[in-house]
mmCIF file of C-alpha atoms (C1' of nucleotides) in Angstrom:
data_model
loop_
_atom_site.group_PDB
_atom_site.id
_atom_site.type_symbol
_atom_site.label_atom_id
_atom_site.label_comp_id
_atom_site.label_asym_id
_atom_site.label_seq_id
_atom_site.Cartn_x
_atom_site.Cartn_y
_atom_site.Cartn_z
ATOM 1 C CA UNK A 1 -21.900 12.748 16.680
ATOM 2 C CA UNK A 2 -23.190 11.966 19.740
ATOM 3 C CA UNK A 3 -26.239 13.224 21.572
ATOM 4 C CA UNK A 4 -26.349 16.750 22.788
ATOM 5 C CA UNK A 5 -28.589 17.802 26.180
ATOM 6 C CA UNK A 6 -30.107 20.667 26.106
ATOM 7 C CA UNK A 7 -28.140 22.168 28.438
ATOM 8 C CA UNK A 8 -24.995 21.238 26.088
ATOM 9 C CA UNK A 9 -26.708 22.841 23.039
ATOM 10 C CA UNK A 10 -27.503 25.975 24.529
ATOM 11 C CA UNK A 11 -23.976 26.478 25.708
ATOM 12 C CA UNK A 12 -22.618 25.414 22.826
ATOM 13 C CA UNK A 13 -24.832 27.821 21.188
ATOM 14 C CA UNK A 14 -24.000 30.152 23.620
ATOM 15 C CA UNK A 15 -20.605 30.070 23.121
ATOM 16 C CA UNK A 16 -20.944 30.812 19.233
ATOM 17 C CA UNK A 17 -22.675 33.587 19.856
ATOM 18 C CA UNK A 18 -19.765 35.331 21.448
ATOM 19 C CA UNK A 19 -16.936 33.687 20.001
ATOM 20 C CA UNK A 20 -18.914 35.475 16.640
ATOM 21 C CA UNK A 21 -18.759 38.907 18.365
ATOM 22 C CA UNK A 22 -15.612 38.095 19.158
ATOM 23 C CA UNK A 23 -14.888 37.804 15.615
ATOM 24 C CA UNK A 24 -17.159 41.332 14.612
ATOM 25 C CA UNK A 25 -14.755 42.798 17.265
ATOM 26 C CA UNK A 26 -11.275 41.541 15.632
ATOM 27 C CA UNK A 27 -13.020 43.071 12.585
ATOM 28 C CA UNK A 28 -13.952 46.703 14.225
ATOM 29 C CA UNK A 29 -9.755 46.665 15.514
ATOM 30 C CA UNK A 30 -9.010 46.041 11.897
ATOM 31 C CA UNK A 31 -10.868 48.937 10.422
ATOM 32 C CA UNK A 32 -9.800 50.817 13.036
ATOM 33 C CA UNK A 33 -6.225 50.378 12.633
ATOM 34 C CA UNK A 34 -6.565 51.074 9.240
ATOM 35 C CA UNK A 35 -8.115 54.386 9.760
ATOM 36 C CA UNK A 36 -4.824 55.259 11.780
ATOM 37 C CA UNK A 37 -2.687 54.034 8.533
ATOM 38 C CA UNK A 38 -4.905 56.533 6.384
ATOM 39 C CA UNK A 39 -4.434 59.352 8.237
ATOM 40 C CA UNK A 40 -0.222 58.848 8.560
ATOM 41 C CA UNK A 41 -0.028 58.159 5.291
ATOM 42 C CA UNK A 42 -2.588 61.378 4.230
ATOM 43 C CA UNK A 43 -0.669 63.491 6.504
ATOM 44 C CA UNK A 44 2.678 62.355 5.095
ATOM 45 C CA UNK A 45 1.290 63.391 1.435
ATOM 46 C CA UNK A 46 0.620 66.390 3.156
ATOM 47 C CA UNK A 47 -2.620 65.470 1.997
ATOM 48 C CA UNK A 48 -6.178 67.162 3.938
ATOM 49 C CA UNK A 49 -8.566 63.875 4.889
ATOM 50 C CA UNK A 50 -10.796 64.383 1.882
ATOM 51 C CA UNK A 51 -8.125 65.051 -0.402
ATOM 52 C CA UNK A 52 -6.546 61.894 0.287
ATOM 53 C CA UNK A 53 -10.093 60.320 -0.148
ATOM 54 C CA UNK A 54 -10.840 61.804 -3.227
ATOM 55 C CA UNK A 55 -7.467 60.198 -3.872
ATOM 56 C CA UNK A 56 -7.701 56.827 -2.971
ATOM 57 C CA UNK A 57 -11.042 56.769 -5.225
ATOM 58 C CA UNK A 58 -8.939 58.222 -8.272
ATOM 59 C CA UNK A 59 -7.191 54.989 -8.167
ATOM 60 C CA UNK A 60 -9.168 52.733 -7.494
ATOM 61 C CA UNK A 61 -11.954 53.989 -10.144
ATOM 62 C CA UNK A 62 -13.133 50.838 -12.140
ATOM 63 C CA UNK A 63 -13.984 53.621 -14.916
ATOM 64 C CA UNK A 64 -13.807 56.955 -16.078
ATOM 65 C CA UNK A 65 -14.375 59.430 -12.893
ATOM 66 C CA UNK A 66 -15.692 62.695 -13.015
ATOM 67 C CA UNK A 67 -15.525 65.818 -10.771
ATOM 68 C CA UNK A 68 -19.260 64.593 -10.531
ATOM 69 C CA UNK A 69 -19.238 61.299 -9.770
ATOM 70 C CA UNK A 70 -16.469 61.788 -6.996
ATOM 71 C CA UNK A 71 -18.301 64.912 -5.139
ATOM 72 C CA UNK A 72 -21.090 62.056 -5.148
ATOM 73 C CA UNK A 73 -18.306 59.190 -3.434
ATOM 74 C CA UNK A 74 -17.345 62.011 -1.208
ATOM 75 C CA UNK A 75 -20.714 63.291 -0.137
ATOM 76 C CA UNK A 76 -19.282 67.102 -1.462
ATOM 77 C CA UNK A 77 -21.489 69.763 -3.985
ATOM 78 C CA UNK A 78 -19.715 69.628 -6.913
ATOM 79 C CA UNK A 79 -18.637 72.679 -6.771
ATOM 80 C CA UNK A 80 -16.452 72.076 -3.708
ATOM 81 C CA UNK A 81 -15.283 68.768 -6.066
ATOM 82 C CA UNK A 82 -14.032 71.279 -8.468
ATOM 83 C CA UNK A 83 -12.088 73.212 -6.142
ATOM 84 C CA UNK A 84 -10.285 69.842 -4.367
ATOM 85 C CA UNK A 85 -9.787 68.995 -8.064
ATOM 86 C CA UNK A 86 -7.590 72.185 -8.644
ATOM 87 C CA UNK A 87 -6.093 71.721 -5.218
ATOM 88 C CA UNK A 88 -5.084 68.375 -6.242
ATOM 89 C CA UNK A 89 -3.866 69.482 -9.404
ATOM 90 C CA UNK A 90 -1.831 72.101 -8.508
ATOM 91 C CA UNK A 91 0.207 70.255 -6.245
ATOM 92 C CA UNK A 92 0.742 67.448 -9.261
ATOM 93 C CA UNK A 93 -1.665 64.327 -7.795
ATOM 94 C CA UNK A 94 -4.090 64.547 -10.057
ATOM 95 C CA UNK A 95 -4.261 64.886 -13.956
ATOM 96 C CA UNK A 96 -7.154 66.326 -15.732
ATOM 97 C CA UNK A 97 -7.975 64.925 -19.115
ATOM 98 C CA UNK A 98 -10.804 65.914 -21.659
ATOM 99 C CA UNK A 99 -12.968 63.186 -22.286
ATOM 100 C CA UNK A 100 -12.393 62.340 -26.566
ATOM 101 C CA UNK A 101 -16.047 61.715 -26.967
ATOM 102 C CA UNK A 102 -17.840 63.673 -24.613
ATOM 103 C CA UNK A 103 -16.060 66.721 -24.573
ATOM 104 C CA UNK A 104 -18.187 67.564 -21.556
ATOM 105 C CA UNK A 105 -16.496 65.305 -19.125
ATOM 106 C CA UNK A 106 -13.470 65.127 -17.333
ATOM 107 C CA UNK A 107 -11.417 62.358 -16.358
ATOM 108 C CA UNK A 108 -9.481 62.389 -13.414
ATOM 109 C CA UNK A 109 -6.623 60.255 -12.890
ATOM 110 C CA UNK A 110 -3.839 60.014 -10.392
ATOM 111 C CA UNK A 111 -0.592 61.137 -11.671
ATOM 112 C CA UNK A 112 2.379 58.374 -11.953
ATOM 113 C CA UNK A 113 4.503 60.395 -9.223
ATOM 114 C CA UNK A 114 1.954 60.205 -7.280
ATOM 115 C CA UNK A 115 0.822 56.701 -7.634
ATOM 116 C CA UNK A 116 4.472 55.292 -7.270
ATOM 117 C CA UNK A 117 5.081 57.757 -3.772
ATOM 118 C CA UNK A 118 2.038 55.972 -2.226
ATOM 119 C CA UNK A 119 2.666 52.404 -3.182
ATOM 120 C CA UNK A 120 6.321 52.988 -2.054
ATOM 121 C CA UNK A 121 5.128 54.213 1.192
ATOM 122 C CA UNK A 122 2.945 51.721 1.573
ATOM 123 C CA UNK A 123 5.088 48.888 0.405
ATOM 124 C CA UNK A 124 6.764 47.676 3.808
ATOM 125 C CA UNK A 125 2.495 47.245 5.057
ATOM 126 C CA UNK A 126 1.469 45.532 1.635
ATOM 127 C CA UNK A 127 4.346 43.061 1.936
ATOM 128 C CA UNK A 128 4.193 42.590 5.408
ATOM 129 C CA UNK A 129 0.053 41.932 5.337
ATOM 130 C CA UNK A 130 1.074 38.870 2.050
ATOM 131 C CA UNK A 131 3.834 37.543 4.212
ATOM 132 C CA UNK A 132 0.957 36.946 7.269
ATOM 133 C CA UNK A 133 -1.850 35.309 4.443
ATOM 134 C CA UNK A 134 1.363 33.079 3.667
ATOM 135 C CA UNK A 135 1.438 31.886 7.574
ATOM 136 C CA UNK A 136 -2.419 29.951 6.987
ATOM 137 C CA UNK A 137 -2.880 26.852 5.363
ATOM 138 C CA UNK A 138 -4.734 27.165 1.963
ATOM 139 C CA UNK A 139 -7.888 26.218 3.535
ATOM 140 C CA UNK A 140 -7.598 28.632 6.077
ATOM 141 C CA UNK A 141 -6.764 30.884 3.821
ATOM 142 C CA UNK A 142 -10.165 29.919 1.693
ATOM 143 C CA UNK A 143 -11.991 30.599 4.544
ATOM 144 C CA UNK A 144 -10.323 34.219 5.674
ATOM 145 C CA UNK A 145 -11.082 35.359 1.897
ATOM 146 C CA UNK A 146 -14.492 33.849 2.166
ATOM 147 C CA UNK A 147 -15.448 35.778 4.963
ATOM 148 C CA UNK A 148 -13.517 38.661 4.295
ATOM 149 C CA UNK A 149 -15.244 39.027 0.832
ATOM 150 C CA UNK A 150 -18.580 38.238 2.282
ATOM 151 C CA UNK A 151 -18.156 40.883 5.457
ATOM 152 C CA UNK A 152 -17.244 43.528 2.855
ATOM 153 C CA UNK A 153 -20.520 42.921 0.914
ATOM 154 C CA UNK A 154 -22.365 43.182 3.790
ATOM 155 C CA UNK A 155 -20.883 46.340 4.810
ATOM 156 C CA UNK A 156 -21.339 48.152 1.048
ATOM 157 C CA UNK A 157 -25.319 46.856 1.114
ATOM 158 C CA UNK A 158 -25.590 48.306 4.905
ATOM 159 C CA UNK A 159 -23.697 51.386 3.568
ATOM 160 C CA UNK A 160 -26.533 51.847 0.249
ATOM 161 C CA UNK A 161 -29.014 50.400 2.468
ATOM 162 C CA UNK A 162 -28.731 53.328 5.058
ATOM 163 C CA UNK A 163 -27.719 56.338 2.417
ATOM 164 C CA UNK A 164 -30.316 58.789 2.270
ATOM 165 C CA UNK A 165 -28.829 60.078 -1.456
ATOM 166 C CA UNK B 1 -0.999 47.024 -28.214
ATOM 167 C CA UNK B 2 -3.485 49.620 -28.098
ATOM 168 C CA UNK B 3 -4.455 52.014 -25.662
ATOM 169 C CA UNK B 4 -5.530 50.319 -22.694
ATOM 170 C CA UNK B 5 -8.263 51.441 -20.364
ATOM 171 C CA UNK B 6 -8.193 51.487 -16.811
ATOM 172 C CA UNK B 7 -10.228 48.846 -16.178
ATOM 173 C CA UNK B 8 -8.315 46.708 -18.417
ATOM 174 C CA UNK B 9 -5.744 47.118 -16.435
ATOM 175 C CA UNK B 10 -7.302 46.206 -13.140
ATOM 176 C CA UNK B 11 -8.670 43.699 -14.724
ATOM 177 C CA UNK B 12 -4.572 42.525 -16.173
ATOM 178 C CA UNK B 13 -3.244 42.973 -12.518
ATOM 179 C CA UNK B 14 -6.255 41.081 -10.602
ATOM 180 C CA UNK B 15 -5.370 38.269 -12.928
ATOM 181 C CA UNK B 16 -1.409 38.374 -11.846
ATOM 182 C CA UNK B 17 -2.000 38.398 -8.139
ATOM 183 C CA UNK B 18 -1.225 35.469 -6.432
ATOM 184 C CA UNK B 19 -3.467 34.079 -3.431
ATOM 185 C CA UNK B 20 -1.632 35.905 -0.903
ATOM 186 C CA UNK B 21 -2.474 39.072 -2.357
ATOM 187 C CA UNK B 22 -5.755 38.502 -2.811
ATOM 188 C CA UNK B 23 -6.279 37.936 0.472
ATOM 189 C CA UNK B 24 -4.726 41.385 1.469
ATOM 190 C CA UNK B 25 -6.942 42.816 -1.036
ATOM 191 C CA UNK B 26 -10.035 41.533 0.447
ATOM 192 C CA UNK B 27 -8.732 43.281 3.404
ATOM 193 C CA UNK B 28 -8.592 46.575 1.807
ATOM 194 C CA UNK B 29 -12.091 45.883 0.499
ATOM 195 C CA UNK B 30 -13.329 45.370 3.425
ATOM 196 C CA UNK B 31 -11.923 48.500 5.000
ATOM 197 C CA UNK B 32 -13.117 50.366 2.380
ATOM 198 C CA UNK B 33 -16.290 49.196 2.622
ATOM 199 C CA UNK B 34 -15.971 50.316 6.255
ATOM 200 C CA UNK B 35 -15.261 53.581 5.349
ATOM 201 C CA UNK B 36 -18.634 54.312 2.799
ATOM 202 C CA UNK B 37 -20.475 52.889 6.100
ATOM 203 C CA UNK B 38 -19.045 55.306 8.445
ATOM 204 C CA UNK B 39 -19.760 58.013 5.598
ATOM 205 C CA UNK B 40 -23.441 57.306 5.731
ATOM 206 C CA UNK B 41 -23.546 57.133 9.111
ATOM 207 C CA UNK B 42 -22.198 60.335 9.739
ATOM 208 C CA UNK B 43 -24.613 61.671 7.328
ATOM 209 C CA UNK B 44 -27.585 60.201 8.894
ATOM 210 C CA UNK B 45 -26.721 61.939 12.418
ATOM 211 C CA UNK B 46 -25.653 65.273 10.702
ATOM 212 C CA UNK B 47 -22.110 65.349 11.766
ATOM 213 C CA UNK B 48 -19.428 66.147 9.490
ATOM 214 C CA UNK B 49 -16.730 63.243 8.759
ATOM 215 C CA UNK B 50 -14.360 65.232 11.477
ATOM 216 C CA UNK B 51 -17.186 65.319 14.416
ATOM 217 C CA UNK B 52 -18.140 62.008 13.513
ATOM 218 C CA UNK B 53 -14.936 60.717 13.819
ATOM 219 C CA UNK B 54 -14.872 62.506 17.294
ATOM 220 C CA UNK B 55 -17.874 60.834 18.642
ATOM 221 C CA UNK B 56 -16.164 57.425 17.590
ATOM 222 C CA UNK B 57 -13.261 58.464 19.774
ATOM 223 C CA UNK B 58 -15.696 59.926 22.745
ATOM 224 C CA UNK B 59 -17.525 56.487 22.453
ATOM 225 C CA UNK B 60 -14.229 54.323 22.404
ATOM 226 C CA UNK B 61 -11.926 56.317 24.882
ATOM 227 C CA UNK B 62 -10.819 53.856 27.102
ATOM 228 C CA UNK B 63 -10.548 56.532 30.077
ATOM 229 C CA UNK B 64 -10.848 60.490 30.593
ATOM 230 C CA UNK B 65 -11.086 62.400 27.350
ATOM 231 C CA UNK B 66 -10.289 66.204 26.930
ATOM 232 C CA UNK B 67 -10.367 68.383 24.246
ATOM 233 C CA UNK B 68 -6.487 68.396 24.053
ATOM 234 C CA UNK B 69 -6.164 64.497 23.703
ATOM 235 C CA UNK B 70 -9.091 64.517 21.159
ATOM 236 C CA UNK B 71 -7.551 67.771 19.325
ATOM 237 C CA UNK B 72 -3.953 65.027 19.000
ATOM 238 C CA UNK B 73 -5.969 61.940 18.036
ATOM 239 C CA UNK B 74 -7.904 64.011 15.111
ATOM 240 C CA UNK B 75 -4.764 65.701 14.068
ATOM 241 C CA UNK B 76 -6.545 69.356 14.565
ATOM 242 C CA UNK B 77 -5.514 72.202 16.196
ATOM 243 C CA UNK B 78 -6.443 72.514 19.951
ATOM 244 C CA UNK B 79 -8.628 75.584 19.507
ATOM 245 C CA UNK B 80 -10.420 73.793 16.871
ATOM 246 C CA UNK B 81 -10.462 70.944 18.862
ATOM 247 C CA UNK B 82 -12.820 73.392 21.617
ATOM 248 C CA UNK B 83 -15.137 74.758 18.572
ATOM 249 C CA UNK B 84 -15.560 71.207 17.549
ATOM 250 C CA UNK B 85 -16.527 70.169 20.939
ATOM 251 C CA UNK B 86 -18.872 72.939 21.392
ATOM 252 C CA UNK B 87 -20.975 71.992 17.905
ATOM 253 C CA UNK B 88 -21.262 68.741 19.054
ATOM 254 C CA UNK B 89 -21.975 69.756 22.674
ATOM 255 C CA UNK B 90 -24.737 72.443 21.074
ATOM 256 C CA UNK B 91 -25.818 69.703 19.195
ATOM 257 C CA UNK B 92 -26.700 67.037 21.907
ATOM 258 C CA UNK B 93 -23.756 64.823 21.313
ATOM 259 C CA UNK B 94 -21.830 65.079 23.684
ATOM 260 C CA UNK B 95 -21.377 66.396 27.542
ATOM 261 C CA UNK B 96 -19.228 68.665 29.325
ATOM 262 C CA UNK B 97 -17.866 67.534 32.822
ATOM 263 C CA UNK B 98 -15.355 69.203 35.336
ATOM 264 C CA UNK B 99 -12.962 67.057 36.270
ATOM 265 C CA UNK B 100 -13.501 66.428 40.418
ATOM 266 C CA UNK B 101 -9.560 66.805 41.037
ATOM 267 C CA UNK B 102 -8.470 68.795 38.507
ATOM 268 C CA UNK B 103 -10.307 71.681 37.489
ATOM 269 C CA UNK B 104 -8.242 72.491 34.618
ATOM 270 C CA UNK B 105 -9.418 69.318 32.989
ATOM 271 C CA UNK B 106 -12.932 68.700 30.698
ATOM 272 C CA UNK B 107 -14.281 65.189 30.517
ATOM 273 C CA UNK B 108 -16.109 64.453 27.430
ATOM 274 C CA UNK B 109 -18.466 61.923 27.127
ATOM 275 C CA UNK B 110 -21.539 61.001 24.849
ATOM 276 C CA UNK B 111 -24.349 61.735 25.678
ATOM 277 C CA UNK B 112 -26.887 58.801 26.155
ATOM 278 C CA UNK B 113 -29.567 59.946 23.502
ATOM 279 C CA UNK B 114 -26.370 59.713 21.220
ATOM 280 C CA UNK B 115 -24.931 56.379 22.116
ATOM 281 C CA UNK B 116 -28.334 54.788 22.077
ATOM 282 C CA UNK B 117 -29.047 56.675 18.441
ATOM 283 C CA UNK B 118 -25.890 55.587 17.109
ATOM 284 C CA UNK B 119 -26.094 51.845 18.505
ATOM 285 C CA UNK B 120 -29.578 51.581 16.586
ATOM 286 C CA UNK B 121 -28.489 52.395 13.629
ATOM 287 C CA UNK B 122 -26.079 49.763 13.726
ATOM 288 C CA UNK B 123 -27.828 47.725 15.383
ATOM 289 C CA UNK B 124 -28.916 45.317 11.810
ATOM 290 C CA UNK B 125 -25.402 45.809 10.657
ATOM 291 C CA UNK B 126 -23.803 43.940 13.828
ATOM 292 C CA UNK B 127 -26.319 41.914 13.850
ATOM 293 C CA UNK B 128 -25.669 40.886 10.277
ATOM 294 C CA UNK B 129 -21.846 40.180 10.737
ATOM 295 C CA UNK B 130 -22.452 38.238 13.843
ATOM 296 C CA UNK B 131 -24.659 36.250 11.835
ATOM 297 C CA UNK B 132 -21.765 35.597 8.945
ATOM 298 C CA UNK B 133 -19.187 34.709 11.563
ATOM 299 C CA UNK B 134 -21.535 31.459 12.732
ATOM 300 C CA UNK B 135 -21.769 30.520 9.213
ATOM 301 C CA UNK B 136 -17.911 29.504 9.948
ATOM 302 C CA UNK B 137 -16.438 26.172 11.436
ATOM 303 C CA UNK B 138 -15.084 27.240 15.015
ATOM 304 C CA UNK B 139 -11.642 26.382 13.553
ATOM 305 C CA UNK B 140 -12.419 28.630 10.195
ATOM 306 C CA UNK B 141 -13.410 31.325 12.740
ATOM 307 C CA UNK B 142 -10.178 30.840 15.127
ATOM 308 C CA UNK B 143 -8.305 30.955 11.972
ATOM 309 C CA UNK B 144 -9.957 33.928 10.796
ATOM 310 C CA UNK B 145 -9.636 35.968 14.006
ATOM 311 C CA UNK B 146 -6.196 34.989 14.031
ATOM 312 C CA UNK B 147 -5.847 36.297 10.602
ATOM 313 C CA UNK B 148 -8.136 39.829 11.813
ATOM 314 C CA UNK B 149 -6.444 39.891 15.014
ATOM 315 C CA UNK B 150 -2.286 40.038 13.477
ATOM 316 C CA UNK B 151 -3.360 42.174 10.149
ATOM 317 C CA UNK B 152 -4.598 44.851 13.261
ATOM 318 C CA UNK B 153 -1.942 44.948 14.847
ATOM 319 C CA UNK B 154 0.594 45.190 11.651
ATOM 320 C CA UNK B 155 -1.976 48.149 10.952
ATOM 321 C CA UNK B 156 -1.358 49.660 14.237
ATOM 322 C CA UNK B 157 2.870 48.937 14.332
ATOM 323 C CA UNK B 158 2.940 50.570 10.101
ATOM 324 C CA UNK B 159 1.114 54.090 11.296
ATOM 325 C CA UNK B 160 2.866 54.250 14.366
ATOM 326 C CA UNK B 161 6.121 53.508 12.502
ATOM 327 C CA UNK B 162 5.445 55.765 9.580
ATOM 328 C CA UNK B 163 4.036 58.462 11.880
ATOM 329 C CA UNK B 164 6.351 61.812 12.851
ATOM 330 C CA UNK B 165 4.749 62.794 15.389
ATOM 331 C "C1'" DC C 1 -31.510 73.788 -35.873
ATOM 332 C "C1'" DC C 2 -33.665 73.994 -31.224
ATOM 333 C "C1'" DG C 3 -34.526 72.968 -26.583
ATOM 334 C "C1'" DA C 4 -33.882 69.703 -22.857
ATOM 335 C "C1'" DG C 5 -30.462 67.503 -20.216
ATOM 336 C "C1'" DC C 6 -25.861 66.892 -18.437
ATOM 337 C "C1'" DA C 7 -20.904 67.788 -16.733
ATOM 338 C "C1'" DT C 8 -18.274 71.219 -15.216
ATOM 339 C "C1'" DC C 9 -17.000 75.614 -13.585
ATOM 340 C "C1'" DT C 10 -17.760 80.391 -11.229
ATOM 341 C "C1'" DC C 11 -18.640 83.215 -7.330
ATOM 342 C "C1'" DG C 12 -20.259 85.195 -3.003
ATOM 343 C "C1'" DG C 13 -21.151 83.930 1.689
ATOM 344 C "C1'" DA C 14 -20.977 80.898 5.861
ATOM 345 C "C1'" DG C 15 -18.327 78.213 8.592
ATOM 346 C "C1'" DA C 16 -14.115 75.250 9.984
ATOM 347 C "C1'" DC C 17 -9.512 75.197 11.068
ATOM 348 C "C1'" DC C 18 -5.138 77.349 12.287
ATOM 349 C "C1'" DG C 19 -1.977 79.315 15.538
ATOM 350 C "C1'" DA C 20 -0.608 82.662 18.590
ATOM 351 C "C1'" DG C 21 -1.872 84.263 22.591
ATOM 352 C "C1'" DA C 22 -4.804 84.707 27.265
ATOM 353 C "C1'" DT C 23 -6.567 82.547 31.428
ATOM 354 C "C1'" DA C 24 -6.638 79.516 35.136
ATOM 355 C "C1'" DA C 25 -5.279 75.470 37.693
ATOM 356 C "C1'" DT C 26 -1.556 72.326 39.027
ATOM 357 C "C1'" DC C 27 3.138 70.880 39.935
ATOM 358 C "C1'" DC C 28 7.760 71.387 41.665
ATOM 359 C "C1'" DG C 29 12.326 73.016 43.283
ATOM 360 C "C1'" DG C 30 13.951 75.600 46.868
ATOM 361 C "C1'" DC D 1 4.873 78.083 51.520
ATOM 362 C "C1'" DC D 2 6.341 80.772 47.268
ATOM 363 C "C1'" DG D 3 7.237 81.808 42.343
ATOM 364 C "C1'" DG D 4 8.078 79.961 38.054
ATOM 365 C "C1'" DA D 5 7.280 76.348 34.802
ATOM 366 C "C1'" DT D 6 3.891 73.340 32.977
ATOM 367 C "C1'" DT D 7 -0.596 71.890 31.529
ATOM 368 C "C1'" DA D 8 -5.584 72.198 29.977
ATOM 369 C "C1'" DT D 9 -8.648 74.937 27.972
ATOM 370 C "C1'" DC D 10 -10.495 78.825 25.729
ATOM 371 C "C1'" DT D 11 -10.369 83.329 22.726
ATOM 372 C "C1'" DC D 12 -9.794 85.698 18.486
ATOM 373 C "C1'" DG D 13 -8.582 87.225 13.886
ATOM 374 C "C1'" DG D 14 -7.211 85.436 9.440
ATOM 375 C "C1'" DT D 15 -7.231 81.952 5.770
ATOM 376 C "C1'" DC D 16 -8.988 78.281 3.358
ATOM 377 C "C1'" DT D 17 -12.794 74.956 2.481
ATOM 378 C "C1'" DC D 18 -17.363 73.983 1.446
ATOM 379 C "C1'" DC D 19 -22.016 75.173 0.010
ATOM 380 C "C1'" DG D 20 -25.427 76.196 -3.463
ATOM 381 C "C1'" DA D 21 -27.329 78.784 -7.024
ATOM 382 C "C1'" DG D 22 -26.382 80.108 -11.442
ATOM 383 C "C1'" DA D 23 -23.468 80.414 -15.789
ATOM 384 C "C1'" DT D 24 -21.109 78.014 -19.557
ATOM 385 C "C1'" DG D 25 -20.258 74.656 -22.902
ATOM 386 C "C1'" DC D 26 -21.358 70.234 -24.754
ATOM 387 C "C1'" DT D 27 -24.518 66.303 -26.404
ATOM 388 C "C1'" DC D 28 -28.639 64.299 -28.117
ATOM 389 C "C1'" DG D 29 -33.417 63.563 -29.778
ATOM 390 C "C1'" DG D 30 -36.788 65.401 -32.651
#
DNA sequence: CCGAGCATCTCGGAGACCGAGATAATCCGG
DNA sequence: CCGGATTATCTCGGTCTCCGAGATGCTCGG
């Protein structure tokens, strides 16, 4: 590469800069847009905001969740978590199981109704979204997923960072 | 085969996905991340997820904003729309203007304590992604905000599709 | 077997949200 | 310019959600 004045290196520099923001910005729209896709879908499950939350972490628990564990997701007393529980019982989204073990615990776990409505409703997005990752090259596609991955770590350490709990 | 845990089965689909799909999922990751970060945020100013999510709107709102529009874009009454503003209006938050031409209409706007609060707190967290986006090639990060840039508005076309409004 | 610790549920009270008006300003056809 | 329709906001009573302190039932170490 050739040699860079200094002029050349702050621009270039300069440029970055905002072409990054640029990039936190395209980001922001995303998350954004999203949020609009959660609250459609939420309102066609006739579904309050938090109930669809406590929802959406019902299926994607990596383990065994508790009325416990998801007043603590959802920032609720657990109290409160037992009531949305029984809401979301009684209308046939949620199961509750005794733990075998520990018959203390509950587990909470979406029902299949309820897990097949969603993904069906949310089919025509999930294709659509693959179809776009098929329009970049592999590379590109390395490097979407790199950042991606990398942007959402960032955001869950700000997130635990910043939590007062 | 035995009884298989939920994990497992993560664990069994994650394996099946092809690169295309993992790429959406990163997505989803990321906007979920997005979501605990908003939680925490709202927490550390004291506003509930729904007044939160109002301020983001008073903050964004690309002209005039009135408790009517706000009441449509958070999917709450319009009464409750005028209790909400007045917490947050009691609280600091936000300001109460006449509209010059039309008296009928309120203006809402943030107040500047509140922007400035709410900027600081982000302030490491932009900061932070700016920083990942330079780690990128300038073609990685044209790719990638081509990639951010399409998946928002797919976002934006499903919820205004699916939406019966 | 006992007491500490934990997960969940119960219950009374405070507050948010709804929705059907009321009020006031603006717009529009005649 | 007038009267009705429309629009923006606010008021008010009722219902449901959420809080938080305590009760209940279960587990575990000694």
């Amino acid at each position: 590469m050739a040699e860079e004045t200094q002029a050349e290196k702050v621009e270039r520099i300069e440029r970055q800069r905002t072409e990054a923001e640029e990039l936190s910005w395209a980001l922001r729209a995303v998350v954004q847009a999203s949020g609009e896709v959660d609250r459609t879908l939420a309102r066609r499950l006739d579904l309050r905001p938090l109930d669809y939350a406590a929802m959406t972490h019902a299926m994607n628990a990596p383990d065994l969740l508790g009325p416990v564990e998801l007043s603590e997701r959802l920032g609720i007393a657990t109290g409160s978590a037992t009531e949305l529980v029984d809401r979301l019982e009684a209308a046939g989204h949620l199961r509750r199981d005794r733990h075998p073990n520990d018959r203390r615990r509950v587990s909470l776990s979406p029902t299949d109704t309820s897990v097949r409505t969603i993904l069906e409703a949310l089919e025509p997005l999930l294709t659509d979204l693959d179809a776009l990752a098929r329009d970049f090259t592999p590379d590109e596609q390395a490097a979407i997923q790199r950042y991606l991955r990398s942007a959402a770590d960032r955001l869950h350490r700000y997130a635990r960072r910043t939590d007062g709990t």
